[in-house]
Amino acid sequence: IPVFHDDQHGTAIVALAALTNALKVVEKDIATVRIVMSGAGAAGTAVLKLLLAAGARDVVVCDIEGMVHVDRPGLHESLLWTARSTNPRGMTGSLQDAVVGADVFIGLSAPDVLTGDDVARMAPGSIVFAMANPRPEVDPDEAARYAAVVGTGRSDFANQINNVLAFPVARGDDRAAARRGPGARGGRHGRRAQPDLHHPQRLQPGGDHAGRERGGAGRAGGRRAHGGDGGPPRGGRRPLRWGASKSGARPPTPAAGL
């Protein structure tokens, strides 16, 4: 019987789906990009395993003590597999050090661990997935000043990355009589289906993604969705601040889905 855990497998499937198509938008390849992850818990480890299975080769994982590497003093035994499977450059230091020159940031940790200045130091055409709920790892509006694609775990903003989007994949695995869950190679059914969860057209200017999110906060992620110059997205609407609605009131805080 395949086991599907929403916080782990669901998050991993949707994160990889979003990354697959965000990489198409910025014309990069998962095998060559440098990915920095914030969060080495259950969800972070599940996302990491699926990224590696999909071909990611240069991933650095950070926790509250900084970058995970095999020579880190006092490394907890639960992080040994992560240390041995990631950080091929042997990088050391803080999360802020790790994101310098990185192509992708994936957050499954805590709010406000990065600033817009940190995102500015990432590689050109960077991708930021700040999925902590209800407050992401970096202010999406600040990140969007520098990153090409910005996504969060919130349902009231564009480019949502939330495990609820993967639940139909679990049904597909059931119909396909999969013998292993999405975290193993038996999860190929889910990986094949996932690109449709975040279609590249919805991440590009001219698509219908901006303003479609529930709650009415018409903020599209990244400079490409803003037209590339920091101005309003196509159609003339200037994006609202994170946490605001069209009426100016803050939307209700969603339940933490990651």
mmCIF file of N, CA, C and O in Angstrom, residues 162-251:
data_model
loop_
_atom_site.group_PDB
_atom_site.id
_atom_site.type_symbol
_atom_site.label_atom_id
_atom_site.label_comp_id
_atom_site.label_asym_id
_atom_site.label_seq_id
_atom_site.Cartn_x
_atom_site.Cartn_y
_atom_site.Cartn_z
ATOM 1 N N ASN A 162 1.576 24.792 -2.836
ATOM 2 C CA ASN A 162 0.979 24.214 -1.641
ATOM 3 C C ASN A 162 0.640 22.756 -1.895
ATOM 4 O O ASN A 162 0.203 22.396 -2.993
ATOM 5 N N ASN A 163 0.815 21.937 -0.871
ATOM 6 C CA ASN A 163 0.638 20.498 -1.060
ATOM 7 C C ASN A 163 -0.770 20.108 -1.486
ATOM 8 O O ASN A 163 -0.968 19.045 -2.065
ATOM 9 N N VAL A 164 -1.763 20.949 -1.223
ATOM 10 C CA VAL A 164 -3.128 20.606 -1.603
ATOM 11 C C VAL A 164 -3.249 20.413 -3.113
ATOM 12 O O VAL A 164 -4.101 19.658 -3.589
ATOM 13 N N LEU A 165 -2.379 21.047 -3.885
ATOM 14 C CA LEU A 165 -2.436 20.921 -5.336
ATOM 15 C C LEU A 165 -2.031 19.531 -5.817
ATOM 16 O O LEU A 165 -2.289 19.169 -6.956
ATOM 17 N N ALA A 166 -1.392 18.755 -4.954
ATOM 18 C CA ALA A 166 -0.907 17.440 -5.374
ATOM 19 C C ALA A 166 -1.868 16.314 -5.056
ATOM 20 O O ALA A 166 -1.640 15.183 -5.480
ATOM 21 N N PHE A 167 -2.939 16.594 -4.332
ATOM 22 C CA PHE A 167 -3.826 15.507 -3.932
ATOM 23 C C PHE A 167 -4.397 14.720 -5.114
ATOM 24 O O PHE A 167 -4.535 13.507 -5.025
ATOM 25 N N PRO A 168 -4.703 15.358 -6.265
ATOM 26 C CA PRO A 168 -5.128 14.534 -7.412
ATOM 27 C C PRO A 168 -4.049 13.563 -7.864
ATOM 28 O O PRO A 168 -4.344 12.513 -8.419
ATOM 29 N N VAL A 169 -2.757 13.896 -7.641
ATOM 30 C CA VAL A 169 -1.674 12.994 -8.031
ATOM 31 C C VAL A 169 -1.748 11.721 -7.209
ATOM 32 O O VAL A 169 -1.544 10.616 -7.709
ATOM 33 N N ALA A 170 -2.068 11.855 -5.926
ATOM 34 C CA ALA A 170 -2.214 10.665 -5.086
ATOM 35 C C ALA A 170 -3.320 9.759 -5.632
ATOM 36 O O ALA A 170 -3.202 8.541 -5.646
ATOM 37 N N ARG A 171 -4.385 10.381 -6.110
ATOM 38 C CA ARG A 171 -5.476 9.590 -6.704
ATOM 39 C C ARG A 171 -4.984 8.899 -7.969
ATOM 40 O O ARG A 171 -5.333 7.753 -8.236
ATOM 41 N N GLY A 172 -4.132 9.587 -8.723
ATOM 42 C CA GLY A 172 -3.581 8.978 -9.932
ATOM 43 C C GLY A 172 -2.695 7.794 -9.609
ATOM 44 O O GLY A 172 -2.721 6.770 -10.301
ATOM 45 N N ASP A 173 -1.878 7.916 -8.556
ATOM 46 C CA ASP A 173 -1.056 6.787 -8.135
ATOM 47 C C ASP A 173 -1.926 5.602 -7.732
ATOM 48 O O ASP A 173 -1.601 4.454 -8.002
ATOM 49 N N ASP A 174 -3.055 5.903 -7.077
ATOM 50 C CA ASP A 174 -3.947 4.837 -6.657
ATOM 51 C C ASP A 174 -4.532 4.122 -7.875
ATOM 52 O O ASP A 174 -4.573 2.897 -7.941
ATOM 53 N N ARG A 175 -4.957 4.915 -8.874
ATOM 54 C CA ARG A 175 -5.540 4.310 -10.077
ATOM 55 C C ARG A 175 -4.496 3.530 -10.869
ATOM 56 O O ARG A 175 -4.816 2.553 -11.538
ATOM 57 N N ALA A 176 -3.236 3.989 -10.776
ATOM 58 C CA ALA A 176 -2.170 3.305 -11.511
ATOM 59 C C ALA A 176 -1.641 2.102 -10.755
ATOM 60 O O ALA A 176 -0.732 1.423 -11.221
ATOM 61 N N ALA A 177 -2.198 1.842 -9.569
ATOM 62 C CA ALA A 177 -1.778 0.719 -8.736
ATOM 63 C C ALA A 177 -0.299 0.799 -8.402
ATOM 64 O O ALA A 177 0.428 -0.189 -8.420
ATOM 65 N N ALA A 178 0.172 2.024 -8.100
ATOM 66 C CA ALA A 178 1.574 2.214 -7.741
ATOM 67 C C ALA A 178 1.871 1.467 -6.446
ATOM 68 O O ALA A 178 1.087 1.496 -5.502
ATOM 69 N N ARG A 179 3.029 0.815 -6.401
ATOM 70 C CA ARG A 179 3.391 0.030 -5.230
ATOM 71 C C ARG A 179 4.237 0.812 -4.240
ATOM 72 O O ARG A 179 4.469 0.359 -3.126
ATOM 73 N N ARG A 180 4.729 1.956 -4.672
ATOM 74 C CA ARG A 180 5.528 2.796 -3.777
ATOM 75 C C ARG A 180 5.017 4.220 -3.835
ATOM 76 O O ARG A 180 4.405 4.625 -4.812
ATOM 77 N N GLY A 181 5.297 4.973 -2.772
ATOM 78 C CA GLY A 181 4.808 6.334 -2.672
ATOM 79 C C GLY A 181 5.596 7.303 -3.513
ATOM 80 O O GLY A 181 6.610 6.954 -4.125
ATOM 81 N N PRO A 182 5.193 8.582 -3.540
ATOM 82 C CA PRO A 182 5.821 9.588 -4.386
ATOM 83 C C PRO A 182 7.271 9.851 -4.043
ATOM 84 O O PRO A 182 8.027 10.333 -4.869
ATOM 85 N N GLY A 183 7.705 9.530 -2.813
ATOM 86 C CA GLY A 183 9.085 9.797 -2.438
ATOM 87 C C GLY A 183 10.054 8.804 -3.040
ATOM 88 O O GLY A 183 11.263 9.018 -3.020
ATOM 89 N N ALA A 184 9.568 7.697 -3.579
ATOM 90 C CA ALA A 184 10.435 6.699 -4.186
ATOM 91 C C ALA A 184 10.325 6.781 -5.692
ATOM 92 O O ALA A 184 9.564 7.545 -6.244
ATOM 93 N N ARG A 185 11.120 5.952 -6.363
ATOM 94 C CA ARG A 185 11.058 5.982 -7.825
ATOM 95 C C ARG A 185 9.702 5.521 -8.334
ATOM 96 O O ARG A 185 9.329 5.787 -9.466
ATOM 97 N N GLY A 186 8.956 4.842 -7.477
ATOM 98 C CA GLY A 186 7.615 4.430 -7.853
ATOM 99 C C GLY A 186 6.675 5.599 -8.010
ATOM 100 O O GLY A 186 5.556 5.438 -8.476
ATOM 101 N N GLY A 187 7.096 6.813 -7.601
ATOM 102 C CA GLY A 187 6.257 7.984 -7.735
ATOM 103 C C GLY A 187 6.345 8.640 -9.090
ATOM 104 O O GLY A 187 6.013 9.811 -9.244
ATOM 105 N N ARG A 188 6.787 7.909 -10.114
ATOM 106 C CA ARG A 188 6.963 8.497 -11.438
ATOM 107 C C ARG A 188 5.645 9.002 -12.007
ATOM 108 O O ARG A 188 5.637 9.930 -12.810
ATOM 109 N N HIS A 189 4.524 8.403 -11.610
ATOM 110 C CA HIS A 189 3.226 8.868 -12.111
ATOM 111 C C HIS A 189 2.992 10.306 -11.685
ATOM 112 O O HIS A 189 2.546 11.138 -12.465
ATOM 113 N N GLY A 190 3.295 10.600 -10.417
ATOM 114 C CA GLY A 190 3.128 11.953 -9.924
ATOM 115 C C GLY A 190 4.070 12.917 -10.612
ATOM 116 O O GLY A 190 3.701 14.038 -10.939
ATOM 117 N N ARG A 191 5.328 12.506 -10.853
ATOM 118 C CA ARG A 191 6.289 13.409 -11.476
ATOM 119 C C ARG A 191 5.901 13.704 -12.917
ATOM 120 O O ARG A 191 6.150 14.781 -13.436
ATOM 121 N N ARG A 192 5.290 12.738 -13.597
ATOM 122 C CA ARG A 192 4.847 12.998 -14.963
ATOM 123 C C ARG A 192 3.693 13.987 -14.981
ATOM 124 O O ARG A 192 3.565 14.808 -15.883
ATOM 125 N N ALA A 193 2.813 13.888 -13.994
ATOM 126 C CA ALA A 193 1.620 14.734 -13.987
ATOM 127 C C ALA A 193 1.910 16.140 -13.508
ATOM 128 O O ALA A 193 1.207 17.073 -13.856
ATOM 129 N N GLN A 194 2.977 16.312 -12.724
ATOM 130 C CA GLN A 194 3.131 17.573 -12.016
ATOM 131 C C GLN A 194 3.332 18.806 -12.867
ATOM 132 O O GLN A 194 2.916 19.891 -12.442
ATOM 133 N N PRO A 195 3.957 18.800 -14.052
ATOM 134 C CA PRO A 195 4.116 20.063 -14.763
ATOM 135 C C PRO A 195 2.821 20.821 -14.991
ATOM 136 O O PRO A 195 2.821 22.049 -15.050
ATOM 137 N N ASP A 196 1.699 20.139 -15.123
ATOM 138 C CA ASP A 196 0.436 20.826 -15.344
ATOM 139 C C ASP A 196 -0.032 21.601 -14.112
ATOM 140 O O ASP A 196 -0.923 22.437 -14.206
ATOM 141 N N LEU A 197 0.557 21.326 -12.945
ATOM 142 C CA LEU A 197 0.135 22.030 -11.744
ATOM 143 C C LEU A 197 0.556 23.488 -11.769
ATOM 144 O O LEU A 197 -0.101 24.339 -11.193
ATOM 145 N N HIS A 198 1.686 23.776 -12.409
ATOM 146 C CA HIS A 198 2.184 25.150 -12.497
ATOM 147 C C HIS A 198 2.643 25.384 -13.940
ATOM 148 O O HIS A 198 3.825 25.333 -14.238
ATOM 149 N N HIS A 199 1.713 25.615 -14.831
ATOM 150 C CA HIS A 199 2.070 25.740 -16.232
ATOM 151 C C HIS A 199 2.912 26.987 -16.463
ATOM 152 O O HIS A 199 2.620 28.055 -15.928
ATOM 153 N N PRO A 200 3.998 26.892 -17.261
ATOM 154 C CA PRO A 200 4.867 28.053 -17.470
ATOM 155 C C PRO A 200 4.140 29.288 -17.953
ATOM 156 O O PRO A 200 4.515 30.406 -17.614
ATOM 157 N N GLN A 201 3.082 29.134 -18.757
ATOM 158 C CA GLN A 201 2.377 30.297 -19.283
ATOM 159 C C GLN A 201 1.824 31.165 -18.156
ATOM 160 O O GLN A 201 1.715 32.375 -18.275
ATOM 161 N N ARG A 202 1.483 30.539 -17.045
ATOM 162 C CA ARG A 202 0.916 31.288 -15.930
ATOM 163 C C ARG A 202 1.989 32.026 -15.138
ATOM 164 O O ARG A 202 1.672 32.807 -14.263
ATOM 165 N N LEU A 203 3.252 31.750 -15.429
ATOM 166 C CA LEU A 203 4.340 32.427 -14.740
ATOM 167 C C LEU A 203 4.948 33.526 -15.595
ATOM 168 O O LEU A 203 5.886 34.183 -15.182
ATOM 169 N N GLN A 204 4.431 33.748 -16.801
ATOM 170 C CA GLN A 204 5.014 34.705 -17.718
ATOM 171 C C GLN A 204 4.089 35.901 -17.925
ATOM 172 O O GLN A 204 2.889 35.803 -17.723
ATOM 173 N N PRO A 205 4.659 37.044 -18.335
ATOM 174 C CA PRO A 205 3.815 38.200 -18.622
ATOM 175 C C PRO A 205 2.850 37.883 -19.752
ATOM 176 O O PRO A 205 3.178 37.153 -20.681
ATOM 177 N N GLY A 206 1.670 38.439 -19.665
ATOM 178 C CA GLY A 206 0.672 38.206 -20.701
ATOM 179 C C GLY A 206 -0.232 37.034 -20.407
ATOM 180 O O GLY A 206 -1.246 36.857 -21.062
ATOM 181 N N GLY A 207 0.148 36.197 -19.393
ATOM 182 C CA GLY A 207 -0.706 35.091 -19.015
ATOM 183 C C GLY A 207 -1.836 35.577 -18.122
ATOM 184 O O GLY A 207 -1.988 36.758 -17.850
ATOM 185 N N ASP A 208 -2.652 34.646 -17.636
ATOM 186 C CA ASP A 208 -3.793 35.031 -16.811
ATOM 187 C C ASP A 208 -3.520 34.776 -15.344
ATOM 188 O O ASP A 208 -4.426 34.722 -14.545
ATOM 189 N N HIS A 209 -2.228 34.633 -14.979
ATOM 190 C CA HIS A 209 -1.918 34.260 -13.605
ATOM 191 C C HIS A 209 -2.095 35.424 -12.646
ATOM 192 O O HIS A 209 -2.595 35.264 -11.551
ATOM 193 N N ALA A 210 -1.657 36.621 -13.025
ATOM 194 C CA ALA A 210 -1.715 37.762 -12.109
ATOM 195 C C ALA A 210 -3.164 38.101 -11.777
ATOM 196 O O ALA A 210 -4.001 38.236 -12.647
ATOM 197 N N GLY A 211 -3.451 38.212 -10.490
ATOM 198 C CA GLY A 211 -4.778 38.620 -10.067
ATOM 199 C C GLY A 211 -5.780 37.500 -9.959
ATOM 200 O O GLY A 211 -6.916 37.722 -9.590
ATOM 201 N N ARG A 212 -5.353 36.256 -10.270
ATOM 202 C CA ARG A 212 -6.309 35.157 -10.215
ATOM 203 C C ARG A 212 -6.408 34.542 -8.830
ATOM 204 O O ARG A 212 -7.305 33.764 -8.563
ATOM 205 N N GLU A 213 -5.443 34.837 -7.974
ATOM 206 C CA GLU A 213 -5.413 34.171 -6.692
ATOM 207 C C GLU A 213 -6.613 34.558 -5.844
ATOM 208 O O GLU A 213 -7.119 35.650 -5.925
ATOM 209 N N ARG A 214 -7.008 33.656 -4.966
ATOM 210 C CA ARG A 214 -8.105 33.938 -4.057
ATOM 211 C C ARG A 214 -7.685 35.009 -3.072
ATOM 212 O O ARG A 214 -6.570 35.044 -2.613
ATOM 213 N N GLY A 215 -8.618 35.879 -2.715
ATOM 214 C CA GLY A 215 -8.319 36.966 -1.805
ATOM 215 C C GLY A 215 -8.072 38.260 -2.546
ATOM 216 O O GLY A 215 -8.037 39.317 -1.955
ATOM 217 N N GLY A 216 -7.876 38.188 -3.865
ATOM 218 C CA GLY A 216 -7.811 39.372 -4.688
ATOM 219 C C GLY A 216 -6.542 40.173 -4.609
ATOM 220 O O GLY A 216 -6.507 41.312 -5.037
ATOM 221 N N ALA A 217 -5.471 39.635 -4.072
ATOM 222 C CA ALA A 217 -4.235 40.406 -3.992
ATOM 223 C C ALA A 217 -3.495 40.273 -5.304
ATOM 224 O O ALA A 217 -2.800 39.356 -5.518
ATOM 225 N N GLY A 218 -3.608 41.198 -6.206
ATOM 226 C CA GLY A 218 -3.127 41.007 -7.572
ATOM 227 C C GLY A 218 -1.635 41.119 -7.734
ATOM 228 O O GLY A 218 -1.159 41.889 -8.544
ATOM 229 N N ARG A 219 -0.836 40.349 -6.948
ATOM 230 C CA ARG A 219 0.610 40.410 -7.068
ATOM 231 C C ARG A 219 1.129 39.201 -7.822
ATOM 232 O O ARG A 219 0.971 38.074 -7.395
ATOM 233 N N ALA A 220 1.773 39.440 -8.940
ATOM 234 C CA ALA A 220 2.393 38.353 -9.676
ATOM 235 C C ALA A 220 3.834 38.251 -9.244
ATOM 236 O O ALA A 220 4.460 39.226 -8.864
ATOM 237 N N GLY A 221 4.389 37.034 -9.330
ATOM 238 C CA GLY A 221 5.725 36.810 -8.795
ATOM 239 C C GLY A 221 6.819 37.200 -9.765
ATOM 240 O O GLY A 221 6.856 36.755 -10.894
ATOM 241 N N GLY A 222 7.752 38.026 -9.315
ATOM 242 C CA GLY A 222 8.982 38.261 -10.039
ATOM 243 C C GLY A 222 8.908 39.359 -11.067
ATOM 244 O O GLY A 222 7.857 39.857 -11.434
ATOM 245 N N ARG A 223 10.099 39.760 -11.551
ATOM 246 C CA ARG A 223 10.170 40.857 -12.502
ATOM 247 C C ARG A 223 9.507 40.514 -13.818
ATOM 248 O O ARG A 223 8.967 41.375 -14.482
ATOM 249 N N ARG A 224 9.538 39.248 -14.228
ATOM 250 C CA ARG A 224 8.943 38.910 -15.517
ATOM 251 C C ARG A 224 7.436 39.137 -15.471
ATOM 252 O O ARG A 224 6.846 39.599 -16.424
ATOM 253 N N ALA A 225 6.824 38.807 -14.358
ATOM 254 C CA ALA A 225 5.387 39.028 -14.251
ATOM 255 C C ALA A 225 5.067 40.508 -14.115
ATOM 256 O O ALA A 225 3.964 40.934 -14.400
ATOM 257 N N HIS A 226 6.036 41.301 -13.682
ATOM 258 C CA HIS A 226 5.835 42.740 -13.562
ATOM 259 C C HIS A 226 6.228 43.487 -14.818
ATOM 260 O O HIS A 226 6.261 44.697 -14.833
ATOM 261 N N GLY A 227 6.611 42.778 -15.852
ATOM 262 C CA GLY A 227 7.024 43.418 -17.085
ATOM 263 C C GLY A 227 8.518 43.647 -17.155
ATOM 264 O O GLY A 227 9.015 44.198 -18.125
ATOM 265 N N GLY A 228 9.274 43.262 -16.097
ATOM 266 C CA GLY A 228 10.722 43.289 -16.138
ATOM 267 C C GLY A 228 11.343 44.591 -15.683
ATOM 268 O O GLY A 228 12.550 44.689 -15.541
ATOM 269 N N ASP A 229 10.558 45.626 -15.423
ATOM 270 C CA ASP A 229 11.149 46.902 -15.073
ATOM 271 C C ASP A 229 10.659 47.420 -13.734
ATOM 272 O O ASP A 229 10.840 48.596 -13.405
ATOM 273 N N GLY A 230 10.022 46.569 -12.967
ATOM 274 C CA GLY A 230 9.533 46.990 -11.664
ATOM 275 C C GLY A 230 8.220 47.740 -11.726
ATOM 276 O O GLY A 230 7.689 48.161 -10.708
ATOM 277 N N GLY A 231 7.672 47.958 -12.920
ATOM 278 C CA GLY A 231 6.417 48.674 -13.072
ATOM 279 C C GLY A 231 5.241 47.749 -12.890
ATOM 280 O O GLY A 231 5.387 46.597 -12.512
ATOM 281 N N PRO A 232 4.026 48.249 -13.154
ATOM 282 C CA PRO A 232 2.840 47.418 -12.963
ATOM 283 C C PRO A 232 2.796 46.299 -13.981
ATOM 284 O O PRO A 232 3.381 46.402 -15.063
ATOM 285 N N PRO A 233 2.159 45.187 -13.654
ATOM 286 C CA PRO A 233 2.026 44.103 -14.622
ATOM 287 C C PRO A 233 1.177 44.535 -15.800
ATOM 288 O O PRO A 233 0.492 45.554 -15.757
ATOM 289 N N ARG A 234 1.242 43.762 -16.857
ATOM 290 C CA ARG A 234 0.456 44.081 -18.038
ATOM 291 C C ARG A 234 -1.012 44.175 -17.683
ATOM 292 O O ARG A 234 -1.543 43.358 -16.950
ATOM 293 N N GLY A 235 -1.673 45.182 -18.240
ATOM 294 C CA GLY A 235 -3.047 45.448 -17.874
ATOM 295 C C GLY A 235 -3.145 46.688 -17.008
ATOM 296 O O GLY A 235 -4.224 47.193 -16.746
ATOM 297 N N GLY A 236 -1.970 47.200 -16.554
ATOM 298 C CA GLY A 236 -1.946 48.473 -15.868
ATOM 299 C C GLY A 236 -2.154 48.427 -14.379
ATOM 300 O O GLY A 236 -2.102 49.452 -13.714
ATOM 301 N N ARG A 237 -2.356 47.250 -13.775
ATOM 302 C CA ARG A 237 -2.599 47.186 -12.340
ATOM 303 C C ARG A 237 -1.287 47.052 -11.599
ATOM 304 O O ARG A 237 -0.492 46.167 -11.875
ATOM 305 N N ARG A 238 -1.040 47.934 -10.673
ATOM 306 C CA ARG A 238 0.166 47.832 -9.868
ATOM 307 C C ARG A 238 -0.073 46.798 -8.780
ATOM 308 O O ARG A 238 -1.116 46.792 -8.135
ATOM 309 N N PRO A 239 0.906 45.907 -8.543
ATOM 310 C CA PRO A 239 0.699 44.852 -7.544
ATOM 311 C C PRO A 239 0.527 45.440 -6.151
ATOM 312 O O PRO A 239 1.165 46.421 -5.789
ATOM 313 N N LEU A 240 -0.346 44.801 -5.358
ATOM 314 C CA LEU A 240 -0.549 45.238 -3.990
ATOM 315 C C LEU A 240 0.537 44.666 -3.099
ATOM 316 O O LEU A 240 1.200 43.701 -3.437
ATOM 317 N N ARG A 241 0.722 45.276 -1.942
ATOM 318 C CA ARG A 241 1.682 44.765 -0.980
ATOM 319 C C ARG A 241 1.252 43.406 -0.488
ATOM 320 O O ARG A 241 0.072 43.092 -0.415
ATOM 321 N N TRP A 242 2.240 42.579 -0.116
ATOM 322 C CA TRP A 242 1.940 41.280 0.458
ATOM 323 C C TRP A 242 1.109 41.458 1.706
ATOM 324 O O TRP A 242 1.368 42.310 2.548
ATOM 325 N N GLY A 243 0.032 40.674 1.815
ATOM 326 C CA GLY A 243 -0.828 40.742 2.978
ATOM 327 C C GLY A 243 -1.971 41.726 2.828
ATOM 328 O O GLY A 243 -2.738 41.934 3.752
ATOM 329 N N ALA A 244 -2.087 42.370 1.657
ATOM 330 C CA ALA A 244 -3.172 43.324 1.468
ATOM 331 C C ALA A 244 -4.199 42.769 0.503
ATOM 332 O O ALA A 244 -3.903 41.928 -0.319
ATOM 333 N N SER A 245 -5.401 43.272 0.599
ATOM 334 C CA SER A 245 -6.444 42.917 -0.349
ATOM 335 C C SER A 245 -6.836 44.165 -1.116
ATOM 336 O O SER A 245 -6.345 45.254 -0.848
ATOM 337 N N LYS A 246 -7.714 44.031 -2.085
ATOM 338 C CA LYS A 246 -8.126 45.183 -2.872
ATOM 339 C C LYS A 246 -8.792 46.252 -1.998
ATOM 340 O O LYS A 246 -8.720 47.443 -2.284
ATOM 341 N N SER A 247 -9.422 45.827 -0.933
ATOM 342 C CA SER A 247 -10.083 46.778 -0.062
ATOM 343 C C SER A 247 -9.134 47.414 0.927
ATOM 344 O O SER A 247 -9.491 48.329 1.643
ATOM 345 N N GLY A 248 -7.880 46.901 0.976
ATOM 346 C CA GLY A 248 -6.900 47.426 1.916
ATOM 347 C C GLY A 248 -6.834 46.632 3.203
ATOM 348 O O GLY A 248 -5.923 46.804 3.995
ATOM 349 N N ALA A 249 -7.787 45.701 3.415
ATOM 350 C CA ALA A 249 -7.781 44.898 4.621
ATOM 351 C C ALA A 249 -6.923 43.672 4.417
ATOM 352 O O ALA A 249 -6.818 43.146 3.311
ATOM 353 N N ARG A 250 -6.292 43.208 5.477
ATOM 354 C CA ARG A 250 -5.489 41.990 5.374
ATOM 355 C C ARG A 250 -6.398 40.784 5.207
ATOM 356 O O ARG A 250 -7.431 40.690 5.865
ATOM 357 N N PRO A 251 -6.045 39.858 4.339
ATOM 358 C CA PRO A 251 -6.864 38.667 4.164
ATOM 359 C C PRO A 251 -6.754 37.774 5.391
ATOM 360 O O PRO A 251 -5.797 37.895 6.155
#
